[in-house]
Tab-separated table of C-alpha atoms in Angstrom:
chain	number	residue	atom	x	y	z
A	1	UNK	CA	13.611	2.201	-35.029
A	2	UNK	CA	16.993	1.900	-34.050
A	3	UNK	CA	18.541	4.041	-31.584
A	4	UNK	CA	22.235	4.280	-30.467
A	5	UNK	CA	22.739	5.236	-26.467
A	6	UNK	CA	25.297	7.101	-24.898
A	7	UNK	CA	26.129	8.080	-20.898
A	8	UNK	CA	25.313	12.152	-20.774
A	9	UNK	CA	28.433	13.185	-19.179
A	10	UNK	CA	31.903	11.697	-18.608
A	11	UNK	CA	34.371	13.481	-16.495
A	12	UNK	CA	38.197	13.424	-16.590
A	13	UNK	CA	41.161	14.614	-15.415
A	14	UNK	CA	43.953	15.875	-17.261
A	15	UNK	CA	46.332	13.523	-18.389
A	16	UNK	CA	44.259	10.205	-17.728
A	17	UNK	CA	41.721	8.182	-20.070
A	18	UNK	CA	38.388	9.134	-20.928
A	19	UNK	CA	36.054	6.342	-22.307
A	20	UNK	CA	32.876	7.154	-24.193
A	21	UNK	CA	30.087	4.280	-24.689
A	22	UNK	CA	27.427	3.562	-26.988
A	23	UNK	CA	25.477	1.187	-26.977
A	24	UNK	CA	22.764	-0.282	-29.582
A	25	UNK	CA	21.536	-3.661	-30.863
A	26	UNK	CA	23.763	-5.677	-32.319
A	27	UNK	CA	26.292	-2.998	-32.842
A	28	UNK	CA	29.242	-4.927	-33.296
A	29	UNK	CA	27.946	-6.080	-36.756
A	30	UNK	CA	27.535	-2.242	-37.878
A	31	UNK	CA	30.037	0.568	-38.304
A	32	UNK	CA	30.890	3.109	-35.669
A	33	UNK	CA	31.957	6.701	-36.695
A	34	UNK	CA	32.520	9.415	-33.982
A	35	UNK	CA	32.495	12.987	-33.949
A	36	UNK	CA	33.648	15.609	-31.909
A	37	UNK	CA	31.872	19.064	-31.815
A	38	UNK	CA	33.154	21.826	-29.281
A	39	UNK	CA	30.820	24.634	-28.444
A	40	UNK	CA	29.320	27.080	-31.421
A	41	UNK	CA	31.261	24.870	-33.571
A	42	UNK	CA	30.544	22.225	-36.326
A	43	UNK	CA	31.237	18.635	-35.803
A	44	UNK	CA	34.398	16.649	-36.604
A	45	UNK	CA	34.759	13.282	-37.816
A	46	UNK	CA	37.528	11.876	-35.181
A	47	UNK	CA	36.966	7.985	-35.538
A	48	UNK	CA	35.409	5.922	-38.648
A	49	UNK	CA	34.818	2.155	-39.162
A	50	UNK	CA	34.912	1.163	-35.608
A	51	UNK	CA	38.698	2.352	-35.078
A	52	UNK	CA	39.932	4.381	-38.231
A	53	UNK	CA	41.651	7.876	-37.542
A	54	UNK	CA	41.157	10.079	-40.230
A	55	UNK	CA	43.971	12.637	-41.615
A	56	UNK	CA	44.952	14.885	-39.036
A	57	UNK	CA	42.884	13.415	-36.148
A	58	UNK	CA	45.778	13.027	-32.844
A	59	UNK	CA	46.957	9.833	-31.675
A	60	UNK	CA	45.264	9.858	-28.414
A	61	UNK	CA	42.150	9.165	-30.340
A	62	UNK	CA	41.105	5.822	-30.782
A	63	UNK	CA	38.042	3.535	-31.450
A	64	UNK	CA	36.869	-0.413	-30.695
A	65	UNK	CA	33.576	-2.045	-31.022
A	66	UNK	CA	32.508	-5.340	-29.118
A	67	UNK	CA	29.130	-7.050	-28.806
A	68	UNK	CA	26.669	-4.431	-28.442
A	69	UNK	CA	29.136	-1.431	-27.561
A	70	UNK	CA	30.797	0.891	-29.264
A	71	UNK	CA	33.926	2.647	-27.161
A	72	UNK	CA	35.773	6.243	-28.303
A	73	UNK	CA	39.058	6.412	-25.743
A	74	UNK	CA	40.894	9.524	-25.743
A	75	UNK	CA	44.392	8.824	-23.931
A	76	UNK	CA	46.450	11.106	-22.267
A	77	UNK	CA	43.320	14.119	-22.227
A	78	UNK	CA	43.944	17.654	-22.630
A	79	UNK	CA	41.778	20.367	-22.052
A	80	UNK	CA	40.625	21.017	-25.612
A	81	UNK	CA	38.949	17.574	-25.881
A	82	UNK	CA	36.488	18.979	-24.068
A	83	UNK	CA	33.704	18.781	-25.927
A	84	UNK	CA	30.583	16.808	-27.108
A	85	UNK	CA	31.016	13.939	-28.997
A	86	UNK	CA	28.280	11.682	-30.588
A	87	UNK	CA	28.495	8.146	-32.349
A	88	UNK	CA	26.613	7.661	-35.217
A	89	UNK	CA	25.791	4.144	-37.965
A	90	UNK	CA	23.590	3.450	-40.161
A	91	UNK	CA	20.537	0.822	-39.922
A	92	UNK	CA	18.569	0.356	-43.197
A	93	UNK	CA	19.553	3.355	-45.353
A	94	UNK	CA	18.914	5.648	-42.292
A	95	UNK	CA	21.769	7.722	-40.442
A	96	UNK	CA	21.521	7.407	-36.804
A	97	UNK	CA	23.129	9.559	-34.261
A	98	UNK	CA	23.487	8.807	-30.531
A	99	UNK	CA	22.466	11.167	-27.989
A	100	UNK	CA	25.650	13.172	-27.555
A	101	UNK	CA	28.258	12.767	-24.252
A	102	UNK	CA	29.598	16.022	-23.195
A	103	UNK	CA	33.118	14.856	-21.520
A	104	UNK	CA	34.604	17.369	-19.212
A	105	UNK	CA	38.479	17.952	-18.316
A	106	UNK	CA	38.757	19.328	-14.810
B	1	UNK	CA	39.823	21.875	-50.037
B	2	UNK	CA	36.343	20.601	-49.528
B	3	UNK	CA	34.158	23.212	-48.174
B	4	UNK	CA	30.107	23.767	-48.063
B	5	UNK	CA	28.260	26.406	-47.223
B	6	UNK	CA	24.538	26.500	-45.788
B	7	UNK	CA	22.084	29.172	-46.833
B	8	UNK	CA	18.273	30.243	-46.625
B	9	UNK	CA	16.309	32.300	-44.508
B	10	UNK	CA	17.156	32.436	-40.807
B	11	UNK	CA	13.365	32.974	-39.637
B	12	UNK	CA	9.949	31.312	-41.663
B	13	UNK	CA	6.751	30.979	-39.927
B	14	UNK	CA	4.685	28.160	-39.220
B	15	UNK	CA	3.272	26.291	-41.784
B	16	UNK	CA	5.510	27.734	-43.962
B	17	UNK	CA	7.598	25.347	-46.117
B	18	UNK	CA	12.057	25.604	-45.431
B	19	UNK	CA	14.535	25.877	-48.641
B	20	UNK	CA	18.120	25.666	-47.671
B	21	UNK	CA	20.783	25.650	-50.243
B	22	UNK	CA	24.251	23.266	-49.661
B	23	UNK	CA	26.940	25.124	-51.514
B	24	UNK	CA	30.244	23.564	-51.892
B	25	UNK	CA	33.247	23.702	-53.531
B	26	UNK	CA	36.738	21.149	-53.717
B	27	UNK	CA	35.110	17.793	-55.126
B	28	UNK	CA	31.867	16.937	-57.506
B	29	UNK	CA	28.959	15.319	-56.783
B	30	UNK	CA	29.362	13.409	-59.670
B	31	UNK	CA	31.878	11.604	-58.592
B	32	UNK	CA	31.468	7.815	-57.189
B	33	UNK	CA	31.057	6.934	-53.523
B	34	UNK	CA	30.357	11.326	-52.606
B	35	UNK	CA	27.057	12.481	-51.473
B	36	UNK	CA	25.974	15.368	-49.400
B	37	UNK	CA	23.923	15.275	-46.301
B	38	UNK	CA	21.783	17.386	-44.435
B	39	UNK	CA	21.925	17.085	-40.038
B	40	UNK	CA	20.035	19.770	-37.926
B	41	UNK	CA	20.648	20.412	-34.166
B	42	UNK	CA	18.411	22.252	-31.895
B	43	UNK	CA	19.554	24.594	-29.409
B	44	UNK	CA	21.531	22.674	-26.634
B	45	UNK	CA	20.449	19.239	-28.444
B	46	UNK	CA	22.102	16.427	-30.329
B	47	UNK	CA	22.607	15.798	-34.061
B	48	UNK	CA	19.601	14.225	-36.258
B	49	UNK	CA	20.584	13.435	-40.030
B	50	UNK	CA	17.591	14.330	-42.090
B	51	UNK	CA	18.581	12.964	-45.343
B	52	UNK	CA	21.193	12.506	-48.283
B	53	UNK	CA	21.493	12.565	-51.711
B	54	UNK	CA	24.271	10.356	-53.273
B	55	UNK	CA	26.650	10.731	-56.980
B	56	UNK	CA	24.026	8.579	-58.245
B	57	UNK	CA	20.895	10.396	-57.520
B	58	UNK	CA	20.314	8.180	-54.455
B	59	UNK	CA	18.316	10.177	-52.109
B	60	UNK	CA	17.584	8.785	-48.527
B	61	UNK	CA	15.098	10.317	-46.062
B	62	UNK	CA	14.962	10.008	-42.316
B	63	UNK	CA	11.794	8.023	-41.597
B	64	UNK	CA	10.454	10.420	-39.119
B	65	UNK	CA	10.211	12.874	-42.189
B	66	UNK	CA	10.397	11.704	-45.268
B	67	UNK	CA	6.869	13.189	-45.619
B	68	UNK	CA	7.806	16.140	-45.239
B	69	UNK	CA	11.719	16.297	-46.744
B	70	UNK	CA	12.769	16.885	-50.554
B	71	UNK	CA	16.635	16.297	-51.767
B	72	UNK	CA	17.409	17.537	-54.943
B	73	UNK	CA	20.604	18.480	-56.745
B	74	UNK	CA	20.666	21.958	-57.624
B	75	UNK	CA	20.414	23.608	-60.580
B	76	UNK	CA	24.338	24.937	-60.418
B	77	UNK	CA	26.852	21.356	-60.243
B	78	UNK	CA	27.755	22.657	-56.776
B	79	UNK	CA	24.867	22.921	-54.972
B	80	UNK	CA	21.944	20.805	-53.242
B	81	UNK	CA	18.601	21.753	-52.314
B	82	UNK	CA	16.666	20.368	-49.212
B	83	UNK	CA	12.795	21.652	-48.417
B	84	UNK	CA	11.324	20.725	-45.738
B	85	UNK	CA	7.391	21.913	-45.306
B	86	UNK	CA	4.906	22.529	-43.458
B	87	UNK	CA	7.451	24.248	-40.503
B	88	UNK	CA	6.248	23.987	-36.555
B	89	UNK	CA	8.275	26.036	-33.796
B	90	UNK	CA	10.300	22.165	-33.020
B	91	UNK	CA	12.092	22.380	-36.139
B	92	UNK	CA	14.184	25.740	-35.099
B	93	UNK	CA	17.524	24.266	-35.470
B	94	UNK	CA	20.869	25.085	-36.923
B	95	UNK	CA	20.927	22.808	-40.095
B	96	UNK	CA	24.278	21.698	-41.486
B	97	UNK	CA	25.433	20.116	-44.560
B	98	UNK	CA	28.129	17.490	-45.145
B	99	UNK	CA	30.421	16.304	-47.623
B	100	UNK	CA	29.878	12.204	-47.076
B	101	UNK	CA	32.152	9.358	-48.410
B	102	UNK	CA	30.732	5.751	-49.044
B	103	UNK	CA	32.848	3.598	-48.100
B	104	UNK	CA	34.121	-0.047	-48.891
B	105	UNK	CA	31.310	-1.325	-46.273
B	106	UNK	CA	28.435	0.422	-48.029
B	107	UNK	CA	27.729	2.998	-45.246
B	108	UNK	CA	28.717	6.906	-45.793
B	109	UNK	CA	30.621	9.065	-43.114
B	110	UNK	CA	30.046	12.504	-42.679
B	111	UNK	CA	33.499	13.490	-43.320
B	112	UNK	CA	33.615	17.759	-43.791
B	113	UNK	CA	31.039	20.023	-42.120
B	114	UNK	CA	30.036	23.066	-43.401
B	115	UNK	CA	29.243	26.079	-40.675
B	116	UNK	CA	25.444	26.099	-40.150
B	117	UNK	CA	22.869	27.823	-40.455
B	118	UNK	CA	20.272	28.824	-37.839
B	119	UNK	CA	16.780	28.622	-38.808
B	120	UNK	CA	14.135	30.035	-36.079
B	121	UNK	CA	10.359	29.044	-36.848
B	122	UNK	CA	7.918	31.714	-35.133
B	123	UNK	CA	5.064	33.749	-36.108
């Protein structure tokens, strides 16, 4: 089955770049979406198609896909992007999620 | 406004079979390219999509347990049904709902959320 991998934890400081991976076969010839989901709450769509912001979604968000890996960057961090975020495509009429990468902002 | 709503019981015990009930409101499931999908998360774990059911009466099923899962659309226009049986303690989870779009590519997104619910299997 396929499976989608991401790094457990990223860490950043305020102000600078976080970068989120995932990786997964062949992934550059699927679709990426992303999703954000901060603690007790339910997830938000921040990226689809690889790189498209949907309504309401900052700036700072953004979204590429190369070869086998799959990037979210979130410029310029603040403290309420902490939070888990997971990728997610689809591979033969199944939805797959990756694992989940709780970034932190200290 | 697109909203859902999860309901069903927060605690069934093992071997028991699960019927949670999507209720929505802002769009129709009759309308091309919308579904609705069902995702559960265990306590402290990461999202797995268990299935969707499409404007067309598409229904897909995670492999893992499409033996186990049922999609329906409800009886009311607004709602969708998923059962899942025979329960085990593993499957305690919050299970969500989601309004998906297909889009141009063939793939759906995930695109509004509603709350959760927390279901607890225990005897």
């Amino acid at each position: 089955s396929y499976e989608l991998t991401q790094p457990p934890s990223v860490s950043v400081s305020p102000g600078q770049t976080a970068s989120i991976t995932c990786s997964g076969d062949n992934l550059v010839d699927k679709y990426v979406c992303w999703y954000q989901q901060k603690p007790g709450q339910s997830p938000v769509l921040v990226i689809h198609q690889d790189s498209k912001r949907p309504s309401g979604i900052p700036e700072r968000f953004s979204g590429s896909s190369s070869g086998n890996t799959a990037t979210l960057t979130i410029s310029g961090t603040q403290a309420m992007d902490e939070a888990d975020y997971y990728c997610q495509t689809w591979d033969r009429r199944t939805e797959i999620f990756g694992g989940g990468t709780k970034l932190t902002v200290l | 406004q697109i909203t859902l709503k999860e309901s069903g019981p927060t605690l069934v015990k093992p071997t028991q079979t699960l019927t949670l009930t999507c209720t929505f409101s802002g769009f129709s499931l009759f309308t091309t390219d919308v579904g609705v999908g069902w995702i559960r998360q265990p306590p402290g774990k990461a999202l797995e999509w268990l299935a969707l059911i499409s404007w067309d009466d598409d229904k897909r099923y995670s492999p893992s347990l499409s033996s186990r899962l049922t999609i329906t659309k409800g009886t009311s226009k607004n709602q969708v049904v998923l059962t899942m049986a025979n329960m085990h303690p593993v499957d305690s989870a919050t299970y969500f709902c989601a309004h998906t779009t297909r889009g141009a590519y063939g793939d759906f997104v995930d695109d509004f959320w509603g709350q959760g619910t927390l279901v607890t299997v225990s005897s």
